[in-house]
Amino acid sequence: MRLAKVTLIVLLAAIILCGCSQPVEKLPAVKVEFMHYNISGTHLLKINYAKAAYINKSEAPERIYLPSDVPFPGIHVFAYTSKGVTPITWVPIETEGDNITAYIGFRSPEDVPKEGEVLIVVVDAVDRMGRSYATDSTRIAWNPE
């Protein structure tokens, strides 16, 4: 009898916990991994890979910028789609390493590419006047995992 009560309490607790948990919100994004180094004023920049993905909301950049309000200097990460240019993800120009990850987001659900659409992904290290120190680009098909 005692085992039945304990089992019932555990079962009820599990049902309550399952009912209270919310699904993790996933957002469409382009995941870009790149390398950047500044060696004596010469910037080296290369995209390691880029891919379409659905990411947890917690992975999304805190802020994305329109071209009119993006900070300079910086590393600007964005993509060209059939609907124009995505918002820009800004990474501080001082960031260096082999595996820097940034996510490109979209303004609205209507701006998310259609399955198979080709995007041109750009990573551009720019000075305070907006001139490019170094840039790299790649093409990807919008086929999220």
PDB file of C-alpha atoms in Angstrom:
ATOM      1  CA  MET A   1       0.000   0.000   0.000  1.00  0.00           C
ATOM      2  CA  ARG A   2       2.791   2.385   0.917  1.00  0.00           C
ATOM      3  CA  LEU A   3       4.628   1.631  -2.376  1.00  0.00           C
ATOM      4  CA  ALA A   4       1.437   2.357  -4.322  1.00  0.00           C
ATOM      5  CA  LYS A   5       1.105   5.787  -2.654  1.00  0.00           C
ATOM      6  CA  VAL A   6       4.748   6.675  -3.354  1.00  0.00           C
ATOM      7  CA  THR A   7       4.382   5.554  -6.959  1.00  0.00           C
ATOM      8  CA  LEU A   8       1.206   7.621  -7.330  1.00  0.00           C
ATOM      9  CA  ILE A   9       2.906  10.725  -5.890  1.00  0.00           C
ATOM     10  CA  VAL A  10       5.918  10.322  -8.191  1.00  0.00           C
ATOM     11  CA  LEU A  11       3.630   9.801 -11.189  1.00  0.00           C
ATOM     12  CA  LEU A  12       1.555  12.896 -10.349  1.00  0.00           C
ATOM     13  CA  ALA A  13       4.714  14.972  -9.865  1.00  0.00           C
ATOM     14  CA  ALA A  14       6.020  13.839 -13.268  1.00  0.00           C
ATOM     15  CA  ILE A  15       2.726  14.743 -14.959  1.00  0.00           C
ATOM     16  CA  ILE A  16       2.702  18.175 -13.337  1.00  0.00           C
ATOM     17  CA  LEU A  17       6.312  18.863 -14.320  1.00  0.00           C
ATOM     18  CA  CYS A  18       5.715  17.786 -17.912  1.00  0.00           C
ATOM     19  CA  GLY A  19       2.652  19.997 -18.122  1.00  0.00           C
ATOM     20  CA  CYS A  20       4.514  23.026 -16.783  1.00  0.00           C
ATOM     21  CA  SER A  21       7.578  22.842 -18.993  1.00  0.00           C
ATOM     22  CA  GLN A  22       7.493  25.010 -22.079  1.00  0.00           C
ATOM     23  CA  PRO A  23       9.034  23.958 -25.371  1.00  0.00           C
ATOM     24  CA  VAL A  24      12.293  25.670 -26.267  1.00  0.00           C
ATOM     25  CA  GLU A  25      11.659  28.336 -28.883  1.00  0.00           C
ATOM     26  CA  LYS A  26      13.725  27.784 -32.033  1.00  0.00           C
ATOM     27  CA  LEU A  27      14.641  30.616 -34.376  1.00  0.00           C
ATOM     28  CA  PRO A  28      15.804  30.402 -37.996  1.00  0.00           C
ATOM     29  CA  ALA A  29      19.380  31.631 -38.412  1.00  0.00           C
ATOM     30  CA  VAL A  30      22.564  31.203 -40.372  1.00  0.00           C
ATOM     31  CA  LYS A  31      25.361  29.842 -38.215  1.00  0.00           C
ATOM     32  CA  VAL A  32      28.727  31.192 -39.341  1.00  0.00           C
ATOM     33  CA  GLU A  33      32.065  30.036 -37.994  1.00  0.00           C
ATOM     34  CA  PHE A  34      35.093  32.046 -39.050  1.00  0.00           C
ATOM     35  CA  MET A  35      38.671  32.875 -38.102  1.00  0.00           C
ATOM     36  CA  HIS A  36      40.048  36.376 -37.582  1.00  0.00           C
ATOM     37  CA  TYR A  37      43.498  37.608 -36.618  1.00  0.00           C
ATOM     38  CA  ASN A  38      45.087  41.048 -36.639  1.00  0.00           C
ATOM     39  CA  ILE A  39      48.811  40.590 -37.223  1.00  0.00           C
ATOM     40  CA  SER A  40      50.675  43.894 -37.116  1.00  0.00           C
ATOM     41  CA  GLY A  41      47.713  45.759 -38.615  1.00  0.00           C
ATOM     42  CA  THR A  42      46.986  43.158 -41.301  1.00  0.00           C
ATOM     43  CA  HIS A  43      43.640  41.429 -40.763  1.00  0.00           C
ATOM     44  CA  LEU A  44      43.301  37.788 -41.747  1.00  0.00           C
ATOM     45  CA  LEU A  45      39.703  36.611 -42.128  1.00  0.00           C
ATOM     46  CA  LYS A  46      38.301  33.331 -43.426  1.00  0.00           C
ATOM     47  CA  ILE A  47      34.904  31.661 -43.166  1.00  0.00           C
ATOM     48  CA  ASN A  48      35.352  28.096 -41.918  1.00  0.00           C
ATOM     49  CA  TYR A  49      31.721  27.183 -42.642  1.00  0.00           C
ATOM     50  CA  ALA A  50      28.224  28.562 -42.777  1.00  0.00           C
ATOM     51  CA  LYS A  51      24.961  26.664 -42.559  1.00  0.00           C
ATOM     52  CA  ALA A  52      21.228  27.178 -42.164  1.00  0.00           C
ATOM     53  CA  ALA A  53      19.954  26.180 -38.749  1.00  0.00           C
ATOM     54  CA  TYR A  54      17.268  26.532 -36.135  1.00  0.00           C
ATOM     55  CA  ILE A  55      18.839  27.754 -32.913  1.00  0.00           C
ATOM     56  CA  ASN A  56      17.647  28.150 -29.349  1.00  0.00           C
ATOM     57  CA  LYS A  57      16.506  31.664 -28.572  1.00  0.00           C
ATOM     58  CA  SER A  58      19.290  31.859 -25.960  1.00  0.00           C
ATOM     59  CA  GLU A  59      21.918  31.469 -28.751  1.00  0.00           C
ATOM     60  CA  ALA A  60      20.558  34.384 -30.772  1.00  0.00           C
ATOM     61  CA  PRO A  61      22.593  37.594 -30.805  1.00  0.00           C
ATOM     62  CA  GLU A  62      21.497  40.115 -28.193  1.00  0.00           C
ATOM     63  CA  ARG A  63      21.264  42.744 -30.886  1.00  0.00           C
ATOM     64  CA  ILE A  64      21.187  42.764 -34.657  1.00  0.00           C
ATOM     65  CA  TYR A  65      21.767  45.954 -36.596  1.00  0.00           C
ATOM     66  CA  LEU A  66      20.406  47.600 -39.691  1.00  0.00           C
ATOM     67  CA  PRO A  67      23.113  48.907 -42.045  1.00  0.00           C
ATOM     68  CA  SER A  68      22.326  52.444 -40.872  1.00  0.00           C
ATOM     69  CA  ASP A  69      23.098  51.780 -37.197  1.00  0.00           C
ATOM     70  CA  VAL A  70      25.827  49.116 -37.133  1.00  0.00           C
ATOM     71  CA  PRO A  71      28.885  50.109 -35.035  1.00  0.00           C
ATOM     72  CA  PHE A  72      32.284  50.787 -36.604  1.00  0.00           C
ATOM     73  CA  PRO A  73      34.930  49.428 -36.380  1.00  0.00           C
ATOM     74  CA  GLY A  74      33.848  45.837 -36.169  1.00  0.00           C
ATOM     75  CA  ILE A  75      33.369  42.511 -37.852  1.00  0.00           C
ATOM     76  CA  HIS A  76      30.054  42.564 -39.711  1.00  0.00           C
ATOM     77  CA  VAL A  77      28.339  39.243 -40.430  1.00  0.00           C
ATOM     78  CA  PHE A  78      25.334  39.241 -42.783  1.00  0.00           C
ATOM     79  CA  ALA A  79      23.804  37.551 -45.815  1.00  0.00           C
ATOM     80  CA  TYR A  80      22.229  38.499 -49.106  1.00  0.00           C
ATOM     81  CA  THR A  81      18.888  36.789 -49.787  1.00  0.00           C
ATOM     82  CA  SER A  82      16.285  37.115 -52.501  1.00  0.00           C
ATOM     83  CA  LYS A  83      14.578  39.683 -50.239  1.00  0.00           C
ATOM     84  CA  GLY A  84      17.668  41.841 -49.737  1.00  0.00           C
ATOM     85  CA  VAL A  85      20.249  42.064 -46.974  1.00  0.00           C
ATOM     86  CA  THR A  86      19.696  40.478 -43.577  1.00  0.00           C
ATOM     87  CA  PRO A  87      20.285  42.463 -40.408  1.00  0.00           C
ATOM     88  CA  ILE A  88      23.958  42.629 -39.450  1.00  0.00           C
ATOM     89  CA  THR A  89      25.487  40.806 -36.517  1.00  0.00           C
ATOM     90  CA  TRP A  90      28.337  42.847 -35.036  1.00  0.00           C
ATOM     91  CA  VAL A  91      31.423  41.279 -33.459  1.00  0.00           C
ATOM     92  CA  PRO A  92      34.081  43.504 -31.825  1.00  0.00           C
ATOM     93  CA  ILE A  93      37.088  44.037 -34.111  1.00  0.00           C
ATOM     94  CA  GLU A  94      39.383  42.916 -31.266  1.00  0.00           C
ATOM     95  CA  THR A  95      37.900  39.396 -31.370  1.00  0.00           C
ATOM     96  CA  GLU A  96      40.505  36.927 -32.598  1.00  0.00           C
ATOM     97  CA  GLY A  97      40.630  33.160 -32.941  1.00  0.00           C
ATOM     98  CA  ASP A  98      40.226  30.163 -35.218  1.00  0.00           C
ATOM     99  CA  ASN A  99      36.599  29.352 -34.337  1.00  0.00           C
ATOM    100  CA  ILE A 100      34.541  32.499 -33.830  1.00  0.00           C
ATOM    101  CA  THR A 101      30.810  31.770 -34.107  1.00  0.00           C
ATOM    102  CA  ALA A 102      28.156  34.305 -35.068  1.00  0.00           C
ATOM    103  CA  TYR A 103      24.497  33.922 -36.006  1.00  0.00           C
ATOM    104  CA  ILE A 104      22.668  35.862 -38.701  1.00  0.00           C
ATOM    105  CA  GLY A 105      19.009  36.453 -37.931  1.00  0.00           C
ATOM    106  CA  PHE A 106      16.023  37.680 -39.908  1.00  0.00           C
ATOM    107  CA  ARG A 107      13.745  40.690 -39.326  1.00  0.00           C
ATOM    108  CA  SER A 108      10.517  38.726 -39.539  1.00  0.00           C
ATOM    109  CA  PRO A 109       9.167  35.263 -40.430  1.00  0.00           C
ATOM    110  CA  GLU A 110       8.385  36.588 -43.925  1.00  0.00           C
ATOM    111  CA  ASP A 111      12.103  37.273 -44.480  1.00  0.00           C
ATOM    112  CA  VAL A 112      13.181  33.676 -43.806  1.00  0.00           C
ATOM    113  CA  PRO A 113      14.372  32.122 -47.102  1.00  0.00           C
ATOM    114  CA  LYS A 114      12.421  29.393 -48.815  1.00  0.00           C
ATOM    115  CA  GLU A 115      13.757  25.839 -48.789  1.00  0.00           C
ATOM    116  CA  GLY A 116      16.676  25.539 -51.251  1.00  0.00           C
ATOM    117  CA  GLU A 117      17.160  29.302 -51.709  1.00  0.00           C
ATOM    118  CA  VAL A 118      20.804  30.321 -52.110  1.00  0.00           C
ATOM    119  CA  LEU A 119      22.216  32.907 -49.714  1.00  0.00           C
ATOM    120  CA  ILE A 120      25.527  34.730 -49.959  1.00  0.00           C
ATOM    121  CA  VAL A 121      27.075  34.896 -46.481  1.00  0.00           C
ATOM    122  CA  VAL A 122      29.572  37.712 -45.875  1.00  0.00           C
ATOM    123  CA  VAL A 123      32.018  38.356 -43.031  1.00  0.00           C
ATOM    124  CA  ASP A 124      33.675  41.762 -43.285  1.00  0.00           C
ATOM    125  CA  ALA A 125      36.200  43.342 -40.890  1.00  0.00           C
ATOM    126  CA  VAL A 126      35.821  47.114 -41.259  1.00  0.00           C
ATOM    127  CA  ASP A 127      37.594  50.158 -39.856  1.00  0.00           C
ATOM    128  CA  ARG A 128      35.921  53.132 -38.186  1.00  0.00           C
ATOM    129  CA  MET A 129      35.247  54.733 -41.591  1.00  0.00           C
ATOM    130  CA  GLY A 130      33.593  51.583 -42.962  1.00  0.00           C
ATOM    131  CA  ARG A 131      36.525  50.598 -45.177  1.00  0.00           C
ATOM    132  CA  SER A 132      37.182  46.891 -45.356  1.00  0.00           C
ATOM    133  CA  TYR A 133      40.300  45.477 -43.704  1.00  0.00           C
ATOM    134  CA  ALA A 134      39.462  41.970 -44.916  1.00  0.00           C
ATOM    135  CA  THR A 135      36.393  40.148 -46.198  1.00  0.00           C
ATOM    136  CA  ASP A 136      35.286  36.636 -47.062  1.00  0.00           C
ATOM    137  CA  SER A 137      32.065  35.223 -48.469  1.00  0.00           C
ATOM    138  CA  THR A 138      30.477  31.887 -49.239  1.00  0.00           C
ATOM    139  CA  ARG A 139      27.235  30.565 -50.680  1.00  0.00           C
ATOM    140  CA  ILE A 140      24.865  28.259 -48.865  1.00  0.00           C
ATOM    141  CA  ALA A 141      21.475  26.743 -49.647  1.00  0.00           C
ATOM    142  CA  TRP A 142      18.734  27.347 -47.087  1.00  0.00           C
ATOM    143  CA  ASN A 143      18.185  23.769 -45.921  1.00  0.00           C
ATOM    144  CA  PRO A 144      18.099  23.945 -42.108  1.00  0.00           C
ATOM    145  CA  GLU A 145      18.962  20.870 -40.087  1.00  0.00           C
TER     146      GLU A 145
END
